[in-house]
């Protein structure tokens, strides 16, 4: 957050030209960063049995013994001379690419012109070439990209402790799954927003974890409910271990689109500090915060949980999927070194490391073609473009869903980040609504009706039920949690006043014309479903 | 195995130009392949609890509903117009690259000249371009590469049943770990060679599996011992579930270098059929079989377990790591469709799919630049080069380790595939050998001495103990397994006649000069350790 517009960021530290150099963000941190106190959480307390058993790779450890003039008969690494790749000649877009109107019409080149970067088979002038990028790499990631990210994180996120480390990942889905395996045992309970990313729900279910939904309000994850759940845990759930993990999507939340304001983040963190939680901050939409649009700097970004927790109780997950391209399968996580080491050990036995092609291409793009200021400029343009699309979508919704009877049925909140709008559909007036039917079944049936009608009208929406976290059953003697304002999923009978169905609407990959047309089709479908002809 | 030299392989089926098309190898199989009977194994019998719980991704399933003229507000996929990549201009080596002597000296270009292929942002003339390759892809892999691999597998491996499917992976390490999670529960027993890949040992340990070592002889995995272990299971291990999984590295075995001959493979498969095992065939060195050198065809390759099992009890793991470049993090697995679906479901919650960059680059290389015959030619050249290096190494070993007293200490077997030589060091004459010390401790101490002396002499070797699978404890009433010829690891006291230490030696990435020099250094170290001055 300390990055001011116009300040030129410089990378520190010298890069090695060697295969898979053992490296660390520490090599590239400025002195004032290294002088901060260390993180204080006791990582050992959070480790799953799997993470405890998992030993560092014996082969990897043995390579560390390799010195100068030592001939290695050790690892089964092919010779780079046998790679059939001679040259990669890369052409990137200029950071201002998205501001040129031509790009929105699908033309190939913006006015400002593309940037070129070449990766040679053997390049004495570069610390990375094909022979290095396409070999087995170091399991935290290639040093060149780690250097760039260290500088970026130092200036944009400014973690308040010294011993943070970065590990490249193959994206947040994978990083999240490894986090669950590293920090939860079968049967453990994890705190999550009451609506959350369906991939997380499915990953947690496959690992047999119990999800504990925390209420959300217009500021997102409700810190008061979090505190209520935790402080009443023993009486409500005497048979279950108290949760140690909190998973949250703080910016442009999936599916509700809500962005937690700074004050809410601090409140949530205070509860986490009190109850000694480890927070998984899944933040793929962080840089798609519309307020930064046009500022050409990261100065207006919200404080990440990583930036707020001096104890270091945050595993921050970042990805290139929404800011560069999802097919890169490249992301990174930032956390205290002892936490990152558990991911490194898991990677050694699984993904090994992200694609060397993705690593070298992203390095060439970010570090060589764009530089730090170019990257920040790109992110600002991207946020601008998402903000423009969001406004267009919200305007179309006001026009098509805001009158002729739909105004009593449809409601939604404006969003300030990300790509999701959460459409709330009040089904009180649903024709033939059967109040005797149990809540879940009634809602599922209405949701199916709306979803199918929309699809028949030519618009594919995402069912809200995909994202719903069912309540844990509560002990009969439990005190009231004060969640009467919650949506009542689970075994609670349908309250006639609140038969709500949700749709998640994404505008990210829809053309301007189709945005408006799609919302009109949805309006048609809803009018048909609710008999508003 | 049906591919004859000179036969031109042709890809079947029409490719779709669309984002993440749902696809299958079935679309690209020839009729005579589809006419074969289906696999007969009951996949359900093998599923772990995790694989049973894991549901297909709800979001992925919902996208399948997308038809023509449907506007999608459904998935959080960015618009390809926002990817900052304009063009990838790729230069590949000619398949004959490795035969030019210049390449061995590290020069950039072989005489035959490089091949060029360009990936454009939007390419109406190609079924794949940047907008498709860098989006979220289909979870089995990109259709273009699946088509190429279907043709390749049909002709080279010729699976004897019809319903095989391919899934791209991020390499065999990841595929193996997912296989363990899909097909074994905590505490389950898995059959493995008595020496095996250390990464497998570590992955199995982290998942709390019990490994059951099966004896090896000069033909590798011993089918007789496999049968003995399985038929006496209930009496030897009344407290443990009978193993259902067999993990094997049949070609150029890691660490011993042994290649199982066709007859042995058939014997092992017969035992697997009898006891209804699922076989994980980890075969990264399959194409590095020296006998195919110079033949310019795959006709001399050994029969894969995949090619032999009509029941379909084989999960075959292939990787580009040893035949193209490890940094691609790209492999594929072949198995019955019902088996592959369990990997697909695991990928949806983890890696999602391999890097789209790696996929498009490998597709452009294999399909556009080389073609099927070019790929087979490349593999033959590569096997030739590995064979040449192996012969050089073995010759150096005969010269340096075969006389002056070392001939009584060192022994090894010639290899016919892969990159590993397994050096057996008989320590009977180790100075001050203490026969009263327990086997493991004595061997560990001598191994440490040899390893350190070698490193001090300037050569890094890989400790054999990394690969050793300790024996399971056996019930006291168990019948004799007839493994008196085994090495006696575990709690058996050191037999004075057999104090053996192993080193794994890899020649893959060592220059010709260093191969000879490294072996000389090892000889010096061994002479010092054994007091042979």
GROMACS .gro file of C-alpha atoms in nm, chain B residues 108-444:
model
  337
  641UNK     CA    1   2.249  -2.389  -3.105
  642UNK     CA    2   2.139  -2.527  -3.438
  643UNK     CA    3   2.172  -2.867  -3.599
  644UNK     CA    4   2.245  -2.900  -3.966
  645UNK     CA    5   1.887  -2.998  -4.048
  646UNK     CA    6   1.754  -2.664  -3.932
  647UNK     CA    7   1.481  -2.559  -3.690
  648UNK     CA    8   1.104  -2.563  -3.742
  649UNK     CA    9   0.876  -2.270  -3.675
  650UNK     CA   10   0.518  -2.246  -3.554
  651UNK     CA   11   0.320  -1.940  -3.454
  652UNK     CA   12   0.031  -1.911  -3.210
  653UNK     CA   13  -0.175  -1.601  -3.287
  654UNK     CA   14  -0.413  -1.417  -3.056
  655UNK     CA   15  -0.707  -1.496  -3.282
  656UNK     CA   16  -0.643  -1.740  -3.562
  657UNK     CA   17  -0.934  -1.827  -3.792
  658UNK     CA   18  -0.715  -2.087  -3.966
  659UNK     CA   19  -0.637  -2.289  -3.655
  660UNK     CA   20  -0.857  -2.472  -3.406
  661UNK     CA   21  -0.633  -2.339  -3.129
  662UNK     CA   22  -0.502  -1.988  -3.072
  663UNK     CA   23  -0.409  -1.775  -2.771
  664UNK     CA   24  -0.771  -1.690  -2.692
  665UNK     CA   25  -0.845  -2.062  -2.653
  666UNK     CA   26  -0.514  -2.192  -2.519
  667UNK     CA   27  -0.495  -1.935  -2.239
  668UNK     CA   28  -0.856  -1.966  -2.122
  669UNK     CA   29  -0.980  -2.222  -1.873
  670UNK     CA   30  -0.966  -2.548  -2.066
  671UNK     CA   31  -1.147  -2.878  -2.052
  672UNK     CA   32  -1.030  -3.086  -1.758
  673UNK     CA   33  -0.912  -3.387  -1.964
  674UNK     CA   34  -0.688  -3.153  -2.161
  675UNK     CA   35  -0.702  -2.952  -2.482
  676UNK     CA   36  -0.873  -3.135  -2.762
  677UNK     CA   37  -0.592  -3.084  -3.013
  678UNK     CA   38  -0.336  -3.258  -2.793
  679UNK     CA   39  -0.583  -3.531  -2.693
  680UNK     CA   40  -0.638  -3.602  -3.060
  681UNK     CA   41  -0.264  -3.638  -3.122
  682UNK     CA   42  -0.219  -3.861  -2.818
  683UNK     CA   43  -0.517  -4.079  -2.910
  684UNK     CA   44  -0.361  -4.155  -3.247
  685UNK     CA   45  -0.020  -4.208  -3.089
  686UNK     CA   46  -0.152  -4.443  -2.819
  687UNK     CA   47  -0.373  -4.631  -3.065
  688UNK     CA   48  -0.076  -4.713  -3.283
  689UNK     CA   49   0.210  -4.742  -3.040
  690UNK     CA   50   0.037  -4.897  -2.736
  691UNK     CA   51  -0.277  -5.039  -2.892
  692UNK     CA   52  -0.486  -5.091  -2.575
  693UNK     CA   53  -0.677  -5.422  -2.607
  694UNK     CA   54  -1.014  -5.282  -2.498
  695UNK     CA   55  -1.230  -5.006  -2.638
  696UNK     CA   56  -1.321  -4.771  -2.353
  697UNK     CA   57  -0.980  -4.629  -2.268
  698UNK     CA   58  -0.956  -4.258  -2.209
  699UNK     CA   59  -0.671  -4.008  -2.179
  700UNK     CA   60  -0.629  -3.735  -1.920
  701UNK     CA   61  -0.351  -3.480  -1.934
  702UNK     CA   62  -0.161  -3.444  -1.608
  703UNK     CA   63   0.103  -3.209  -1.467
  704UNK     CA   64   0.348  -3.499  -1.464
  705UNK     CA   65   0.375  -3.847  -1.316
  706UNK     CA   66   0.451  -3.727  -0.963
  707UNK     CA   67   0.117  -3.550  -0.945
  708UNK     CA   68  -0.070  -3.827  -1.129
  709UNK     CA   69   0.074  -4.085  -0.890
  710UNK     CA   70  -0.025  -3.887  -0.584
  711UNK     CA   71  -0.380  -3.850  -0.714
  712UNK     CA   72  -0.386  -4.223  -0.795
  713UNK     CA   73  -0.293  -4.299  -0.435
  714UNK     CA   74  -0.565  -4.067  -0.307
  715UNK     CA   75  -0.823  -4.210  -0.548
  716UNK     CA   76  -0.751  -4.577  -0.491
  717UNK     CA   77  -0.619  -4.616  -0.137
  718UNK     CA   78  -0.750  -4.528   0.205
  719UNK     CA   79  -0.531  -4.448   0.503
  720UNK     CA   80  -0.378  -4.772   0.634
  721UNK     CA   81  -0.424  -4.959   0.305
  722UNK     CA   82  -0.141  -5.170   0.172
  723UNK     CA   83   0.021  -5.116  -0.168
  724UNK     CA   84   0.253  -5.360  -0.344
  725UNK     CA   85   0.575  -5.208  -0.475
  726UNK     CA   86   0.916  -5.321  -0.592
  727UNK     CA   87   1.153  -5.368  -0.295
  728UNK     CA   88   1.348  -5.068  -0.426
  729UNK     CA   89   1.138  -4.792  -0.574
  730UNK     CA   90   1.109  -4.424  -0.664
  731UNK     CA   91   1.170  -4.218  -0.352
  732UNK     CA   92   0.895  -3.971  -0.443
  733UNK     CA   93   0.644  -4.258  -0.438
  734UNK     CA   94   0.772  -4.370  -0.097
  735UNK     CA   95   0.733  -4.020   0.039
  736UNK     CA   96   0.387  -3.965  -0.111
  737UNK     CA   97   0.263  -4.298   0.023
  738UNK     CA   98   0.406  -4.226   0.366
  739UNK     CA   99   0.236  -3.884   0.381
  740UNK     CA  100  -0.097  -4.055   0.307
  741UNK     CA  101  -0.022  -4.315   0.575
  742UNK     CA  102  -0.024  -4.612   0.338
  743UNK     CA  103   0.161  -4.935   0.412
  744UNK     CA  104   0.405  -5.033   0.141
  745UNK     CA  105   0.459  -5.403   0.079
  746UNK     CA  106   0.798  -5.468  -0.084
  747UNK     CA  107   0.804  -5.739  -0.351
  748UNK     CA  108   1.139  -5.901  -0.428
  749UNK     CA  109   1.320  -5.813  -0.749
  750UNK     CA  110   1.550  -6.033  -0.953
  751UNK     CA  111   1.747  -5.960  -1.268
  752UNK     CA  112   1.417  -5.932  -1.459
  753UNK     CA  113   1.276  -5.685  -1.208
  754UNK     CA  114   0.956  -5.729  -1.009
  755UNK     CA  115   0.942  -6.097  -0.915
  756UNK     CA  116   0.603  -6.245  -1.010
  757UNK     CA  117   0.666  -6.551  -0.793
  758UNK     CA  118   0.718  -6.336  -0.484
  759UNK     CA  119   0.413  -6.129  -0.577
  760UNK     CA  120   0.203  -6.447  -0.588
  761UNK     CA  121   0.356  -6.571  -0.262
  762UNK     CA  122   0.280  -6.246  -0.082
  763UNK     CA  123  -0.078  -6.233  -0.206
  764UNK     CA  124  -0.169  -6.598  -0.156
  765UNK     CA  125  -0.031  -6.597   0.199
  766UNK     CA  126  -0.170  -6.255   0.285
  767UNK     CA  127  -0.442  -6.354   0.528
  768UNK     CA  128  -0.210  -6.576   0.733
  769UNK     CA  129   0.085  -6.332   0.729
  770UNK     CA  130  -0.114  -6.014   0.782
  771UNK     CA  131  -0.445  -6.108   0.942
  772UNK     CA  132  -0.481  -5.753   1.074
  773UNK     CA  133  -0.434  -5.572   0.739
  774UNK     CA  134  -0.658  -5.543   0.433
  775UNK     CA  135  -0.531  -5.739   0.131
  776UNK     CA  136  -0.354  -5.510  -0.116
  777UNK     CA  137  -0.551  -5.407  -0.424
  778UNK     CA  138  -0.286  -5.177  -0.575
  779UNK     CA  139   0.044  -5.261  -0.742
  780UNK     CA  140   0.286  -4.983  -0.831
  781UNK     CA  141   0.561  -5.069  -1.077
  782UNK     CA  142   0.821  -4.897  -1.296
  783UNK     CA  143   0.861  -5.159  -1.569
  784UNK     CA  144   1.115  -4.994  -1.800
  785UNK     CA  145   1.453  -4.858  -1.691
  786UNK     CA  146   1.336  -4.901  -1.332
  787UNK     CA  147   1.415  -4.626  -1.084
  788UNK     CA  148   1.655  -4.687  -0.907
  789UNK     CA  149   1.783  -5.025  -1.031
  790UNK     CA  150   1.776  -4.959  -1.406
  791UNK     CA  151   1.616  -5.299  -1.471
  792UNK     CA  152   1.373  -5.343  -1.759
  793UNK     CA  153   1.113  -5.617  -1.717
  794UNK     CA  154   1.118  -5.846  -2.024
  795UNK     CA  155   0.783  -5.920  -2.196
  796UNK     CA  156   0.753  -6.265  -2.036
  797UNK     CA  157   0.789  -6.124  -1.686
  798UNK     CA  158   0.527  -5.861  -1.758
  799UNK     CA  159   0.281  -6.134  -1.863
  800UNK     CA  160   0.357  -6.334  -1.547
  801UNK     CA  161   0.303  -6.031  -1.325
  802UNK     CA  162  -0.022  -5.953  -1.505
  803UNK     CA  163  -0.143  -6.310  -1.454
  804UNK     CA  164  -0.095  -6.269  -1.079
  805UNK     CA  165  -0.272  -5.934  -1.094
  806UNK     CA  166  -0.563  -6.093  -1.280
  807UNK     CA  167  -0.582  -6.376  -1.028
  808UNK     CA  168  -0.588  -6.141  -0.728
  809UNK     CA  169  -0.782  -5.860  -0.900
  810UNK     CA  170  -0.518  -5.589  -0.860
  811UNK     CA  171  -0.517  -5.240  -1.007
  812UNK     CA  172  -0.172  -5.170  -1.155
  813UNK     CA  173  -0.016  -4.823  -1.159
  814UNK     CA  174   0.234  -4.843  -1.446
  815UNK     CA  175   0.474  -4.552  -1.398
  816UNK     CA  176   0.670  -4.556  -1.722
  817UNK     CA  177   0.867  -4.233  -1.776
  818UNK     CA  178   1.158  -4.418  -1.935
  819UNK     CA  179   0.947  -4.628  -2.175
  820UNK     CA  180   1.067  -4.448  -2.486
  821UNK     CA  181   1.429  -4.451  -2.368
  822UNK     CA  182   1.467  -4.817  -2.463
  823UNK     CA  183   1.800  -4.848  -2.638
  824UNK     CA  184   1.705  -5.136  -2.868
  825UNK     CA  185   1.483  -4.904  -3.069
  826UNK     CA  186   1.784  -4.685  -3.142
  827UNK     CA  187   1.829  -4.629  -3.510
  828UNK     CA  188   1.511  -4.810  -3.608
  829UNK     CA  189   1.315  -4.487  -3.656
  830UNK     CA  190   0.998  -4.655  -3.540
  831UNK     CA  191   0.826  -4.763  -3.224
  832UNK     CA  192   0.804  -5.123  -3.345
  833UNK     CA  193   1.070  -5.247  -3.105
  834UNK     CA  194   0.919  -5.097  -2.790
  835UNK     CA  195   0.827  -5.339  -2.515
  836UNK     CA  196   0.465  -5.426  -2.446
  837UNK     CA  197   0.324  -5.188  -2.189
  838UNK     CA  198   0.104  -5.335  -1.915
  839UNK     CA  199  -0.165  -5.117  -2.075
  840UNK     CA  200  -0.121  -5.313  -2.398
  841UNK     CA  201  -0.142  -5.649  -2.221
  842UNK     CA  202  -0.439  -5.613  -1.989
  843UNK     CA  203  -0.766  -5.684  -2.167
  844UNK     CA  204  -0.944  -5.637  -1.835
  845UNK     CA  205  -0.820  -5.279  -1.823
  846UNK     CA  206  -0.657  -5.307  -1.481
  847UNK     CA  207  -0.375  -5.066  -1.569
  848UNK     CA  208  -0.334  -4.693  -1.508
  849UNK     CA  209  -0.050  -4.603  -1.740
  850UNK     CA  210   0.141  -4.285  -1.654
  851UNK     CA  211   0.338  -4.108  -1.928
  852UNK     CA  212   0.524  -3.781  -1.908
  853UNK     CA  213   0.706  -3.536  -2.131
  854UNK     CA  214   0.966  -3.486  -1.855
  855UNK     CA  215   1.226  -3.728  -1.988
  856UNK     CA  216   1.141  -3.710  -2.360
  857UNK     CA  217   1.078  -3.338  -2.421
  858UNK     CA  218   1.150  -3.123  -2.114
  859UNK     CA  219   1.062  -3.157  -1.743
  860UNK     CA  220   0.978  -2.787  -1.709
  861UNK     CA  221   0.670  -2.836  -1.926
  862UNK     CA  222   0.502  -3.013  -1.630
  863UNK     CA  223   0.290  -3.206  -1.874
  864UNK     CA  224   0.208  -3.572  -1.888
  865UNK     CA  225  -0.088  -3.796  -1.960
  866UNK     CA  226  -0.247  -4.105  -1.818
  867UNK     CA  227  -0.433  -4.378  -2.002
  868UNK     CA  228  -0.687  -4.607  -1.835
  869UNK     CA  229  -1.049  -4.718  -1.859
  870UNK     CA  230  -1.286  -4.423  -1.878
  871UNK     CA  231  -1.430  -4.494  -1.532
  872UNK     CA  232  -1.080  -4.474  -1.385
  873UNK     CA  233  -0.994  -4.156  -1.576
  874UNK     CA  234  -1.310  -3.989  -1.447
  875UNK     CA  235  -1.174  -4.013  -1.093
  876UNK     CA  236  -0.867  -3.817  -1.200
  877UNK     CA  237  -1.080  -3.566  -1.385
  878UNK     CA  238  -1.285  -3.506  -1.070
  879UNK     CA  239  -0.967  -3.469  -0.864
  880UNK     CA  240  -0.820  -3.225  -1.117
  881UNK     CA  241  -1.135  -3.010  -1.104
  882UNK     CA  242  -1.067  -2.953  -0.732
  883UNK     CA  243  -0.688  -2.921  -0.763
  884UNK     CA  244  -0.469  -2.851  -1.062
  885UNK     CA  245  -0.772  -2.778  -1.288
  886UNK     CA  246  -0.559  -2.871  -1.593
  887UNK     CA  247  -0.196  -2.842  -1.704
  888UNK     CA  248  -0.069  -2.505  -1.822
  889UNK     CA  249  -0.240  -2.400  -2.144
  890UNK     CA  250   0.097  -2.269  -2.262
  891UNK     CA  251   0.256  -2.611  -2.215
  892UNK     CA  252  -0.041  -2.772  -2.389
  893UNK     CA  253  -0.037  -2.545  -2.693
  894UNK     CA  254   0.343  -2.554  -2.728
  895UNK     CA  255   0.354  -2.934  -2.709
  896UNK     CA  256   0.064  -2.958  -2.953
  897UNK     CA  257   0.237  -2.726  -3.200
  898UNK     CA  258   0.560  -2.924  -3.163
  899UNK     CA  259   0.417  -3.274  -3.190
  900UNK     CA  260   0.128  -3.229  -3.425
  901UNK     CA  261   0.217  -2.933  -3.645
  902UNK     CA  262   0.597  -2.924  -3.653
  903UNK     CA  263   0.688  -3.293  -3.622
  904UNK     CA  264   0.380  -3.502  -3.689
  905UNK     CA  265   0.349  -3.859  -3.566
  906UNK     CA  266   0.639  -3.996  -3.763
  907UNK     CA  267   0.860  -3.707  -3.660
  908UNK     CA  268   0.776  -3.771  -3.293
  909UNK     CA  269   0.861  -4.139  -3.326
  910UNK     CA  270   1.184  -4.042  -3.502
  911UNK     CA  271   1.269  -3.801  -3.220
  912UNK     CA  272   1.210  -4.074  -2.961
  913UNK     CA  273   1.436  -4.312  -3.152
  914UNK     CA  274   1.712  -4.051  -3.168
  915UNK     CA  275   1.673  -3.980  -2.799
  916UNK     CA  276   1.692  -4.351  -2.711
  917UNK     CA  277   2.002  -4.367  -2.929
  918UNK     CA  278   2.163  -4.083  -2.738
  919UNK     CA  279   2.077  -4.237  -2.399
  920UNK     CA  280   2.209  -4.572  -2.520
  921UNK     CA  281   2.534  -4.409  -2.626
  922UNK     CA  282   2.573  -4.241  -2.288
  923UNK     CA  283   2.487  -4.562  -2.102
  924UNK     CA  284   2.751  -4.755  -2.295
  925UNK     CA  285   3.007  -4.484  -2.222
  926UNK     CA  286   2.924  -4.494  -1.852
  927UNK     CA  287   2.934  -4.873  -1.832
  928UNK     CA  288   3.266  -4.878  -2.013
  929UNK     CA  289   3.406  -4.619  -1.771
  930UNK     CA  290   3.280  -4.834  -1.482
  931UNK     CA  291   3.445  -5.145  -1.619
  932UNK     CA  292   3.771  -4.953  -1.655
  933UNK     CA  293   3.773  -4.781  -1.319
  934UNK     CA  294   3.578  -5.017  -1.093
  935UNK     CA  295   3.667  -5.351  -1.248
  936UNK     CA  296   4.019  -5.409  -1.123
  937UNK     CA  297   4.281  -5.326  -0.853
  938UNK     CA  298   4.067  -5.483  -0.582
  939UNK     CA  299   3.746  -5.296  -0.666
  940UNK     CA  300   3.629  -5.589  -0.880
  941UNK     CA  301   3.553  -5.784  -0.559
  942UNK     CA  302   3.359  -5.494  -0.415
  943UNK     CA  303   3.169  -5.336  -0.703
  944UNK     CA  304   2.918  -5.502  -0.930
  945UNK     CA  305   2.639  -5.382  -1.157
  946UNK     CA  306   2.418  -5.496  -1.439
  947UNK     CA  307   2.412  -5.356  -1.789
  948UNK     CA  308   2.094  -5.165  -1.864
  949UNK     CA  309   1.879  -5.159  -2.175
  950UNK     CA  310   1.667  -4.852  -2.103
  951UNK     CA  311   1.644  -4.536  -1.900
  952UNK     CA  312   1.906  -4.336  -1.717
  953UNK     CA  313   1.998  -4.526  -1.400
  954UNK     CA  314   2.275  -4.769  -1.311
  955UNK     CA  315   2.254  -4.945  -0.976
  956UNK     CA  316   2.596  -4.994  -0.825
  957UNK     CA  317   2.615  -5.280  -0.574
  958UNK     CA  318   2.893  -5.238  -0.319
  959UNK     CA  319   2.979  -5.549  -0.119
  960UNK     CA  320   3.107  -5.421   0.214
  961UNK     CA  321   3.232  -5.754   0.352
  962UNK     CA  322   3.585  -5.616   0.338
  963UNK     CA  323   3.491  -5.276   0.488
  964UNK     CA  324   3.766  -5.196   0.739
  965UNK     CA  325   3.653  -5.257   1.095
  966UNK     CA  326   3.312  -5.391   0.993
  967UNK     CA  327   3.128  -5.455   1.317
  968UNK     CA  328   2.920  -5.770   1.271
  969UNK     CA  329   2.751  -5.719   1.605
  970UNK     CA  330   2.580  -5.400   1.493
  971UNK     CA  331   2.226  -5.430   1.358
  972UNK     CA  332   2.206  -5.443   0.977
  973UNK     CA  333   2.035  -5.114   0.904
  974UNK     CA  334   2.256  -4.907   1.131
  975UNK     CA  335   2.578  -5.066   1.002
  976UNK     CA  336   2.475  -5.018   0.642
  977UNK     CA  337   2.364  -4.659   0.700
   0.00000   0.00000   0.00000
